[in-house]
Coordinates of C-alpha atoms in Angstrom, one line a residue:
M1 CA -17.3 21.5 -10.7
A2 CA -19.5 18.4 -9.9
I3 CA -21.8 18.6 -6.9
R4 CA -21.4 15.6 -4.7
E5 CA -22.8 14.3 -1.5
K6 CA -20.0 14.3 1.1
R7 CA -19.8 11.4 3.5
K8 CA -17.3 10.5 6.2
L9 CA -15.4 7.2 6.0
G10 CA -15.8 6.6 9.8
D11 CA -19.6 6.9 9.5
L12 CA -19.8 4.5 6.6
L13 CA -17.7 1.9 8.5
K14 CA -19.8 2.3 11.6
E15 CA -23.0 1.9 9.6
N16 CA -21.6 -1.4 8.3
E17 CA -20.7 -2.6 11.8
L18 CA -17.0 -3.0 10.8
I19 CA -15.7 -0.8 13.5
T20 CA -16.9 1.0 16.6
E21 CA -16.6 4.7 17.6
N22 CA -14.1 3.7 20.4
E23 CA -12.0 1.8 17.9
I24 CA -11.9 4.9 15.6
L25 CA -10.8 7.1 18.5
E26 CA -8.0 4.5 19.3
V27 CA -6.8 4.5 15.7
L28 CA -6.9 8.3 15.5
E29 CA -4.8 8.5 18.7
N30 CA -2.1 6.1 17.4
K31 CA -1.9 7.2 13.7
S32 CA 0.6 9.8 12.4
S33 CA -0.7 13.3 11.7
R34 CA -0.4 12.8 7.9
Q35 CA -1.9 9.3 7.7
K36 CA -5.4 9.0 6.5
L37 CA -8.0 7.2 8.6
G38 CA -8.5 4.4 6.1
D39 CA -4.8 3.6 5.8
A40 CA -4.5 3.7 9.6
L41 CA -7.4 1.2 10.1
V42 CA -5.8 -1.2 7.6
D43 CA -2.3 -0.8 9.0
Q44 CA -3.5 -1.4 12.6
G45 CA -5.4 -4.5 11.6
Y46 CA -9.0 -3.3 12.3
I47 CA -10.2 -3.9 8.8
T48 CA -8.7 -5.3 5.6
E49 CA -8.3 -3.1 2.5
K50 CA -10.8 -5.4 0.7
Q51 CA -13.5 -4.5 3.3
L52 CA -12.7 -0.8 3.0
L53 CA -13.0 -0.8 -0.8
Q54 CA -16.2 -2.9 -0.7
V55 CA -17.9 -0.4 1.7
L56 CA -16.9 2.5 -0.5
E57 CA -18.0 0.7 -3.6
V58 CA -21.4 -0.3 -2.3
H59 CA -22.4 2.8 -0.4
L60 CA -20.9 5.5 -2.6
K61 CA -21.9 3.5 -5.8
I62 CA -18.3 4.0 -7.0
P63 CA -16.9 1.1 -9.1
S64 CA -13.5 -0.4 -8.3
V65 CA -10.9 -1.2 -10.9
S66 CA -7.8 -3.4 -11.1
L67 CA -4.9 -1.3 -12.5
F68 CA -2.4 -4.0 -13.1
R69 CA -4.8 -5.5 -15.7
F70 CA -5.9 -2.1 -17.0
P71 CA -4.8 -0.6 -20.4
V72 CA -3.0 2.6 -19.7
D73 CA -3.1 5.7 -21.9
N74 CA 0.3 7.6 -21.7
Q75 CA -1.3 10.9 -22.9
L76 CA -3.5 11.0 -19.8
I77 CA -0.5 10.6 -17.5
E78 CA 0.8 14.0 -18.8
L79 CA -2.3 15.7 -17.4
I80 CA -1.3 15.0 -13.8
P81 CA 2.2 15.6 -12.4
K82 CA 3.8 12.5 -10.8
E83 CA 4.2 14.4 -7.4
V84 CA 0.4 15.1 -7.3
A85 CA -0.3 11.5 -8.2
R86 CA 2.0 10.1 -5.5
E87 CA 1.0 12.5 -2.8
N88 CA -2.8 11.9 -3.3
I89 CA -2.5 8.2 -4.4
L90 CA -4.4 8.5 -7.6
F91 CA -3.9 7.6 -11.3
P92 CA -5.7 8.8 -14.5
I93 CA -7.2 5.9 -16.5
D94 CA -9.8 7.3 -18.9
Q95 CA -11.1 10.5 -20.6
Q96 CA -14.4 10.8 -22.4
E97 CA -15.3 14.3 -23.6
N98 CA -15.0 16.6 -20.5
I99 CA -15.0 13.7 -17.9
L100 CA -11.6 12.4 -16.6
T101 CA -11.8 9.1 -14.8
I102 CA -9.3 8.9 -11.9
A103 CA -8.5 5.7 -9.9
M104 CA -8.2 6.8 -6.3
N105 CA -7.4 5.0 -3.1
D106 CA -9.6 7.5 -1.2
P107 CA -12.6 8.6 -3.3
L108 CA -13.8 10.7 -0.3
D109 CA -10.8 13.0 -0.7
Y110 CA -12.9 15.9 -2.0
Y111 CA -10.0 18.4 -1.7
A112 CA -7.9 16.3 -4.1
I113 CA -10.8 15.9 -6.5
D114 CA -11.4 19.7 -6.5
D115 CA -7.7 20.4 -7.1
L116 CA -7.6 18.0 -10.0
E117 CA -10.6 19.7 -11.6
L118 CA -8.8 23.0 -11.4
L119 CA -5.5 21.5 -12.6
T120 CA -6.9 19.6 -15.6
G121 CA -10.0 21.6 -16.5
F122 CA -12.0 18.3 -16.6
E123 CA -14.8 17.1 -14.5
V124 CA -13.3 14.3 -12.3
K125 CA -15.1 10.9 -11.9
P126 CA -13.4 8.9 -9.2
V127 CA -13.2 5.1 -9.2
I128 CA -11.7 3.0 -6.4
A129 CA -8.4 1.1 -6.6
A130 CA -6.1 -0.6 -4.0
K131 CA -3.3 1.7 -2.7
D132 CA -0.4 -0.6 -3.7
D133 CA -2.0 -1.0 -7.1
I134 CA -2.0 2.8 -7.7
L135 CA 1.5 3.3 -6.4
Q136 CA 2.8 0.5 -8.6
A137 CA 1.1 2.0 -11.6
I138 CA 2.7 5.4 -10.9
N139 CA 6.1 3.8 -10.5
K140 CA 5.6 1.7 -13.7
Y141 CA 4.1 4.3 -16.1
Y142 CA 5.5 7.7 -15.1
D143 CA 8.9 8.6 -16.7
M144 CA 8.4 5.9 -19.3
D145 CA 9.3 8.3 -22.1
E146 CA 12.6 9.6 -20.6
T147 CA 15.0 11.2 -23.0
F148 CA 18.3 9.5 -22.1
E149 CA 20.8 12.1 -23.2
Q150 CA 23.5 12.9 -20.6
E151 CA 22.5 15.9 -18.5
T152 CA 24.6 17.3 -15.7
D153 CA 21.9 18.8 -13.5
D154 CA 20.2 17.1 -10.6
K155 CA 17.3 16.1 -12.8
A156 CA 19.5 13.9 -15.0
P157 CA 17.5 10.8 -16.3
A158 CA 19.8 8.3 -14.4
V159 CA 19.0 10.1 -11.1
R160 CA 15.2 10.1 -11.7
I161 CA 15.2 6.5 -13.0
L162 CA 17.2 5.2 -10.0
D163 CA 14.8 7.0 -7.6
Q164 CA 11.9 5.5 -9.4
I165 CA 13.4 1.9 -9.3
L166 CA 14.1 2.2 -5.6
Q167 CA 10.6 3.7 -4.9
T168 CA 9.0 0.8 -6.7
G169 CA 11.1 -1.7 -4.7
V170 CA 9.8 -0.2 -1.4
T171 CA 6.2 0.0 -2.7
L172 CA 6.4 -3.7 -3.7
K173 CA 8.0 -4.6 -0.3
A174 CA 10.8 -6.3 -2.4
S175 CA 13.8 -7.8 -0.6
D176 CA 16.1 -7.4 -3.6
I177 CA 16.3 -5.4 -6.8
H178 CA 18.2 -6.9 -9.8
I179 CA 19.5 -4.6 -12.5
D180 CA 20.3 -7.0 -15.3
P181 CA 22.2 -6.0 -18.4
Y182 CA 21.4 -7.9 -21.6
E183 CA 22.6 -7.5 -25.1
G184 CA 19.9 -5.1 -26.2
N185 CA 18.4 -3.7 -23.0
L186 CA 18.4 -3.4 -19.3
V187 CA 15.9 -5.3 -17.2
I188 CA 14.8 -4.5 -13.7
R189 CA 13.5 -7.4 -11.6
Y190 CA 12.2 -7.4 -8.0
R191 CA 12.2 -10.3 -5.5
V192 CA 8.8 -10.1 -3.8
D193 CA 7.8 -12.8 -1.2
G194 CA 10.9 -14.8 -2.4
V195 CA 10.0 -14.8 -6.1
L196 CA 11.8 -12.8 -8.8
R197 CA 9.6 -11.0 -11.3
S198 CA 10.5 -8.6 -14.2
E199 CA 8.8 -5.2 -13.7
K200 CA 10.4 -2.8 -16.2
T201 CA 12.8 -2.7 -19.3
F202 CA 15.0 0.3 -20.2
P203 CA 17.0 1.0 -23.3
K204 CA 20.6 -0.2 -23.3
R205 CA 21.9 3.4 -23.6
I206 CA 20.8 4.3 -20.0
Q207 CA 22.9 1.4 -18.6
N208 CA 26.3 3.1 -18.0
A209 CA 24.8 6.3 -16.5
L210 CA 22.5 4.2 -14.2
I211 CA 25.2 1.9 -13.0
A212 CA 27.5 4.9 -12.4
R213 CA 24.8 6.6 -10.4
V214 CA 24.4 3.5 -8.1
K215 CA 28.2 3.3 -7.7
I216 CA 28.6 7.0 -6.8
L217 CA 25.9 6.7 -4.1
A218 CA 27.5 3.5 -2.7
E219 CA 30.9 5.1 -2.8
L220 CA 32.3 2.4 -5.1
N221 CA 35.1 2.8 -7.7
I222 CA 33.2 3.8 -10.9
T223 CA 36.2 3.2 -13.1
E224 CA 36.6 -0.5 -11.9
T225 CA 34.3 -2.6 -14.1
R226 CA 36.1 -5.9 -14.2
M227 CA 36.0 -6.8 -10.5
P228 CA 32.9 -7.3 -8.2
Q229 CA 32.4 -4.6 -5.6
D230 CA 30.2 -4.2 -2.5
G231 CA 28.8 -1.1 -0.8
R232 CA 25.9 0.4 1.0
I233 CA 23.6 3.4 0.7
R234 CA 21.6 5.0 3.6
T235 CA 18.6 6.9 2.3
V236 CA 15.0 7.8 3.0
I237 CA 12.2 6.6 0.6
D238 CA 8.6 7.5 1.2
A239 CA 9.5 9.0 4.6
K240 CA 11.1 5.6 5.7
P241 CA 14.8 5.2 6.5
I242 CA 16.1 2.5 4.2
D243 CA 19.5 0.8 4.2
L244 CA 20.6 -0.5 0.7
R245 CA 23.3 -3.2 0.2
I246 CA 24.9 -2.9 -3.2
S247 CA 26.6 -5.8 -5.0
T248 CA 28.1 -5.4 -8.5
L249 CA 29.2 -8.3 -10.7
P250 CA 30.9 -8.1 -14.1
T251 CA 28.9 -10.0 -16.8
V252 CA 29.4 -10.3 -20.6
F253 CA 26.9 -7.5 -21.2
G254 CA 28.1 -5.2 -18.5
E255 CA 27.9 -5.0 -14.7
K256 CA 24.9 -6.6 -13.0
I257 CA 23.8 -4.9 -9.8
V258 CA 21.8 -6.4 -7.0
I259 CA 20.4 -4.1 -4.3
R260 CA 19.2 -5.6 -1.0
I261 CA 16.6 -3.5 0.7
L262 CA 16.7 -3.3 4.5
D263 CA 13.7 -1.4 5.9
L264 CA 15.0 0.2 9.1
T265 CA 11.5 0.9 10.4
N266 CA 10.8 -2.9 10.5
V267 CA 14.1 -4.1 11.8
I268 CA 13.8 -5.8 15.1
K269 CA 11.0 -8.2 15.7
S270 CA 10.5 -9.6 19.2
L271 CA 10.5 -13.4 19.5
S272 CA 6.7 -13.3 19.9
E273 CA 6.5 -11.7 16.4
I274 CA 8.5 -14.3 14.4
D275 CA 5.7 -16.9 14.0
L276 CA 7.0 -19.4 16.6
N277 CA 4.2 -21.6 17.8
E278 CA 3.4 -21.4 21.6
N279 CA 5.3 -24.6 22.6
T280 CA 8.4 -23.9 20.5
L281 CA 8.5 -20.3 21.8
K282 CA 8.3 -21.6 25.4
Q283 CA 11.1 -24.1 24.8
Y284 CA 13.3 -21.6 23.0
R285 CA 13.0 -19.0 25.8
K286 CA 14.1 -21.7 28.2
L287 CA 17.3 -22.1 26.2
L288 CA 17.8 -18.3 26.3
D289 CA 17.5 -18.5 30.1
R290 CA 20.5 -20.8 30.4
P291 CA 23.7 -19.1 31.6
S292 CA 25.8 -20.6 28.8
G293 CA 25.7 -22.8 25.7
L294 CA 25.8 -22.8 21.9
I295 CA 22.5 -22.1 20.1
L296 CA 22.4 -22.6 16.4
L297 CA 20.0 -21.5 13.7
T298 CA 19.9 -23.4 10.5
G299 CA 18.4 -22.9 7.0
P300 CA 19.3 -21.7 3.5
T301 CA 20.2 -18.1 2.6
G302 CA 17.1 -15.9 2.9
S303 CA 15.2 -18.0 5.4
G304 CA 15.0 -15.3 8.1
K305 CA 17.8 -16.6 10.3
T306 CA 19.2 -13.1 10.9
T307 CA 15.8 -11.8 12.0
T308 CA 15.5 -14.6 14.6
L309 CA 19.1 -14.1 15.8
Y310 CA 18.5 -10.3 16.3
G311 CA 15.2 -11.1 18.0
S312 CA 17.0 -13.5 20.3
I313 CA 19.9 -11.2 21.3
N314 CA 17.5 -8.2 21.6
E315 CA 15.5 -10.2 24.2
L316 CA 18.6 -10.7 26.2
N317 CA 19.8 -7.1 25.7
Q318 CA 20.0 -5.6 29.2
E319 CA 22.2 -2.9 30.7
D320 CA 24.0 -5.4 32.8
V321 CA 25.2 -7.7 30.0
N322 CA 27.9 -7.2 27.4
I323 CA 26.7 -8.4 24.0
I324 CA 29.2 -8.5 21.0
T325 CA 28.4 -9.7 17.5
I326 CA 30.7 -10.4 14.5
E327 CA 28.8 -10.4 11.3
D328 CA 29.4 -10.4 7.5
P329 CA 27.9 -7.9 6.9
V330 CA 26.4 -6.1 9.8
E331 CA 22.8 -6.0 8.5
Y332 CA 21.1 -3.8 11.1
Q333 CA 22.7 -1.6 13.7
L334 CA 21.3 -2.4 17.2
E335 CA 21.1 -0.1 20.1
G336 CA 23.2 -1.1 23.0
I337 CA 25.0 -4.0 21.2
N338 CA 28.7 -3.9 20.0
Q339 CA 28.7 -5.1 16.4
V340 CA 31.9 -6.0 14.5
Q341 CA 32.0 -6.4 10.7
V342 CA 34.2 -9.1 9.1
N343 CA 36.9 -7.6 6.9
S344 CA 39.0 -10.3 5.2
N345 CA 41.2 -7.7 3.5
V346 CA 42.8 -6.8 6.8
G347 CA 42.7 -10.3 8.3
L348 CA 39.5 -9.7 10.4
T349 CA 37.9 -13.1 9.8
F350 CA 35.2 -14.7 11.9
S351 CA 37.8 -16.7 13.8
A352 CA 40.2 -13.8 14.3
G353 CA 37.3 -11.5 15.4
L354 CA 36.0 -14.1 17.8
R355 CA 39.3 -14.4 19.5
S356 CA 39.5 -10.7 20.1
I357 CA 35.8 -10.6 21.3
L358 CA 36.7 -13.1 24.0
R359 CA 39.2 -10.6 25.4
Q360 CA 36.4 -8.0 25.7
D361 CA 34.6 -9.6 28.7
P362 CA 31.4 -10.6 26.8
N363 CA 28.4 -12.3 28.3
I364 CA 26.7 -13.0 25.0
I365 CA 28.4 -13.5 21.6
M366 CA 26.8 -13.8 18.2
V367 CA 28.8 -15.2 15.3
G368 CA 27.1 -14.5 12.0
E369 CA 28.0 -17.9 10.5
I370 CA 30.1 -20.9 11.3
R371 CA 32.0 -21.6 8.1
D372 CA 35.0 -23.5 9.1
R373 CA 36.5 -25.7 11.8
E374 CA 38.5 -22.9 13.5
T375 CA 35.4 -20.7 14.0
A376 CA 33.3 -23.7 15.2
E377 CA 36.0 -24.7 17.7
I378 CA 36.4 -21.2 19.2
A379 CA 32.6 -20.7 19.3
I380 CA 32.2 -24.1 21.1
R381 CA 35.0 -23.4 23.6
S382 CA 33.5 -19.9 24.3
S383 CA 30.2 -21.5 25.2
L384 CA 32.0 -23.9 27.5
T385 CA 33.6 -21.0 29.4
G386 CA 30.4 -19.4 30.5
H387 CA 29.2 -17.5 27.4
I388 CA 25.9 -17.8 25.5
V389 CA 26.9 -18.1 21.8
F390 CA 24.5 -17.7 18.9
S391 CA 25.4 -18.7 15.3
T392 CA 24.1 -20.1 12.1
L393 CA 24.8 -23.1 9.9
H394 CA 23.6 -24.0 6.4
T395 CA 21.9 -27.4 7.0
N396 CA 18.6 -28.9 5.8
S397 CA 17.2 -29.6 9.3
A398 CA 18.0 -29.0 13.0
I399 CA 19.3 -32.6 13.5
D400 CA 21.6 -32.3 10.5
A401 CA 23.6 -29.7 12.4
I402 CA 25.1 -32.5 14.6
P403 CA 26.9 -34.4 11.8
R404 CA 27.9 -31.1 10.2
L405 CA 29.8 -30.1 13.3
F406 CA 31.3 -33.6 13.5
D407 CA 32.3 -33.4 9.8
M408 CA 34.1 -30.1 10.5
G409 CA 36.5 -32.2 12.7
I410 CA 35.1 -31.1 16.1
E411 CA 35.5 -33.7 18.8
P412 CA 32.1 -35.2 19.7
Y413 CA 32.6 -34.6 23.4
L414 CA 33.0 -30.9 22.7
V415 CA 29.8 -30.7 20.6
V416 CA 27.9 -32.7 23.3
S417 CA 29.1 -30.4 26.1
S418 CA 28.4 -27.1 24.4
L419 CA 25.3 -27.5 22.2
S420 CA 22.1 -26.4 23.9
G421 CA 19.7 -26.4 20.9
V422 CA 19.3 -26.0 17.2
M423 CA 16.4 -24.3 15.5
A424 CA 15.8 -24.8 11.8
Q425 CA 13.7 -22.2 9.9
R426 CA 12.1 -21.6 6.5
L427 CA 10.0 -18.9 5.0
V428 CA 6.6 -19.7 3.4
K429 CA 4.3 -17.3 1.6
R430 CA 1.3 -16.0 3.6
I431 CA -2.2 -16.3 2.2
C432 CA -3.6 -12.9 1.1
K433 CA -6.1 -11.7 3.7
D434 CA -8.2 -9.9 1.1
C435 CA -9.0 -12.9 -1.1
K436 CA -8.8 -15.9 1.1
E437 CA -11.6 -18.4 0.8
E438 CA -12.5 -21.8 2.3
R439 CA -12.9 -25.0 0.3
E440 CA -13.1 -28.7 0.9
A441 CA -9.8 -30.5 1.4
T442 CA -8.9 -33.1 -1.3
V443 CA -8.3 -36.7 -0.5
M444 CA -4.5 -36.2 -1.1
E445 CA -4.5 -33.2 1.3
K446 CA -6.3 -35.2 4.0
E447 CA -3.8 -38.0 3.6
I448 CA -0.8 -35.6 4.0
F449 CA -2.3 -34.5 7.3
Q450 CA -3.2 -38.0 8.4
R451 CA 0.4 -39.2 7.9
R452 CA 1.5 -36.5 10.4
G453 CA -1.3 -37.5 12.9
M454 CA -3.5 -34.5 12.0
N455 CA -7.0 -34.2 10.5
I456 CA -8.4 -31.5 8.3
N457 CA -11.7 -31.1 6.4
T458 CA -11.4 -27.7 4.9
I459 CA -8.5 -25.7 3.4
I460 CA -8.0 -21.9 3.2
A461 CA -6.5 -20.6 -0.1
G462 CA -6.2 -17.2 -1.8
K463 CA -8.1 -16.9 -5.1
G464 CA -6.1 -13.9 -6.3
C465 CA -7.0 -10.2 -6.2
D466 CA -5.6 -6.7 -6.9
R467 CA -3.9 -6.5 -3.6
C468 CA -1.8 -9.6 -4.2
R469 CA -1.6 -9.1 -8.0
G470 CA -3.5 -12.3 -8.6
T471 CA -1.1 -14.6 -6.8
G472 CA -3.2 -15.4 -3.7
Y473 CA -0.3 -14.6 -1.4
R474 CA 0.9 -11.5 0.3
G475 CA 3.9 -11.4 2.7
R476 CA 5.8 -14.3 4.3
M477 CA 6.0 -16.1 7.6
A478 CA 8.4 -18.5 9.2
I479 CA 8.0 -22.2 10.0
H480 CA 10.3 -23.8 12.6
E481 CA 11.6 -26.9 14.2
L482 CA 13.5 -26.8 17.5
L483 CA 15.9 -29.6 18.7
V484 CA 16.6 -29.3 22.4
I485 CA 19.8 -31.2 23.3
N486 CA 18.7 -33.0 26.5
D487 CA 20.7 -35.7 28.3
H488 CA 19.3 -38.5 26.3
V489 CA 20.2 -36.8 23.0
K490 CA 23.7 -36.1 24.4
K491 CA 24.1 -39.8 25.2
L492 CA 23.1 -40.8 21.6
M493 CA 25.5 -38.2 20.2
L494 CA 28.4 -39.6 22.2
Q495 CA 27.6 -43.1 21.0
Q496 CA 27.7 -41.6 17.5
V497 CA 24.4 -43.3 16.5
T498 CA 22.9 -42.6 13.1
I499 CA 20.9 -39.4 12.5
S500 CA 17.8 -41.5 11.8
E501 CA 18.1 -43.0 15.4
I502 CA 18.3 -39.5 16.9
K503 CA 15.4 -38.4 14.8
Q504 CA 13.3 -41.4 15.9
H505 CA 14.1 -40.7 19.5
V506 CA 13.1 -37.0 19.4
K507 CA 10.0 -37.8 17.4
E508 CA 8.9 -40.2 20.1
Q509 CA 9.6 -37.4 22.6
G510 CA 7.1 -35.2 20.7
M511 CA 9.5 -32.9 18.8
S512 CA 7.6 -30.9 16.1
F513 CA 9.4 -30.9 12.7
L514 CA 9.2 -28.3 10.0
I515 CA 6.5 -30.2 8.1
D516 CA 4.4 -30.4 11.4
D517 CA 4.7 -26.7 12.1
G518 CA 3.9 -25.9 8.5
L519 CA 0.8 -28.1 8.4
D520 CA -0.3 -26.6 11.7
K521 CA -0.1 -23.1 10.0
V522 CA -2.0 -24.5 7.0
K523 CA -4.7 -25.7 9.4
K524 CA -4.9 -22.2 11.0
G525 CA -5.4 -20.6 7.5
F526 CA -2.0 -18.8 7.3
T527 CA -0.4 -20.6 4.4
T528 CA -0.9 -23.4 1.9
I529 CA 0.2 -27.1 1.7
D530 CA 2.0 -26.3 -1.6
E531 CA 4.1 -23.7 0.2
V532 CA 4.9 -26.0 3.1
L533 CA 5.9 -28.9 0.8
R534 CA 8.1 -26.5 -1.2
V535 CA 10.4 -25.9 1.7
A536 CA 9.9 -28.9 4.1
L537 CA 10.2 -32.5 3.1
E538 CA 7.8 -35.1 4.5
E539 CA 9.8 -37.2 7.0

């Protein structure tokens, strides 16, 4: 067994003036009993994982590696059980004579190193790798050589493979998992930060068993393969409660399955956590303080509208108010709020549900989406009779919600009387904190800012690292524009002037558009111009 100098992580970080003794004590107080200090410091925002790895690398003279670019030897994987690898966040990468090189997230975990030496009979040489990098390697390379014969016990391959697919999805922080059947194989793709990427391929022969396993868990009809089906699974993955939405679709090569992952530990964000800039947040809260009115959120599917809606009604959720929602589907269950799920099979549509809700003495109503004239009309009349009504529309901008309501056949005077405000929202990728760097802005970038009355000299961008898998981005954030329907806007609406005239007026009044909010977030170093221009048009 190797003799090694034992150092404490806290002491190393204090020596490098990255953290104080008081901050360490604060983190220790707030972290869970099983969480390691390094993870807690990163999770609570005191240091980045890059800083943590750099300190370990320099002071312990332990090199760091990037696993997603590393050639993996499958024979080494057999030396360490998957459970040991996952529990201790480590992965075997090389073996020379009697020395086994192990990528570890915590090379100061001497207990794990000693256990590995006993388990394998080799002397262990630790190298450092990012936590997500190791977990993704475990999910990707373990169970690669499954035997796919049908087994009846709990350890059947389909059971293990589905667990692994779901675990990878949670590790990658994916919003959706696609199980795609092709002619000769089955491809697993994950949507991470809005982008789909292929992660794994399985032999065609596992297809039927895997799809049957998903359907059994989601309580779907496993004999029905010609019609689409929807279901849900409540489970726990990596000690987190997770809600999975299952959708099946018959294709020429078999049923395609999409699994939407809803992490129940990160459900409700308060309004101050959804990236609203200070001025927009202040104006939006004023709208919420009104006793009645229709508030609309607009944007394409997957732009975070539901998160903002839930944040809004949660802010208004008091014991003395009756809040009722009608949704399709109910994405998250909220404490103290009555939620109704649309069920078209029994005639419970948005409009039918909304009529019934009005007989339940509500103060605040949330309608998941306004899809037709009937729902729009009931929602508008509800807001005119003393209710606050929230809903969503699919439009390109906040101002476009006005002609959309008119096009549905709603009388202009009803729209004018009821509409309090419209907020448009998009999601942009966030620059990776671990590899962001500053550079000079190009002439074109400066011009884009100047056209919006802003100046910039330097730009922040991510150069790509292990933590973001070379993309330069990690996570997403929202950009917004808020149209407040004041008296002058109401007058313009009644006169049925063109949308460009309304836009010109609100611009003169200082309204911040999606592009403006996006560029402001570029200036603050949160995202990039490319991301903003991808989702927001220059006016």
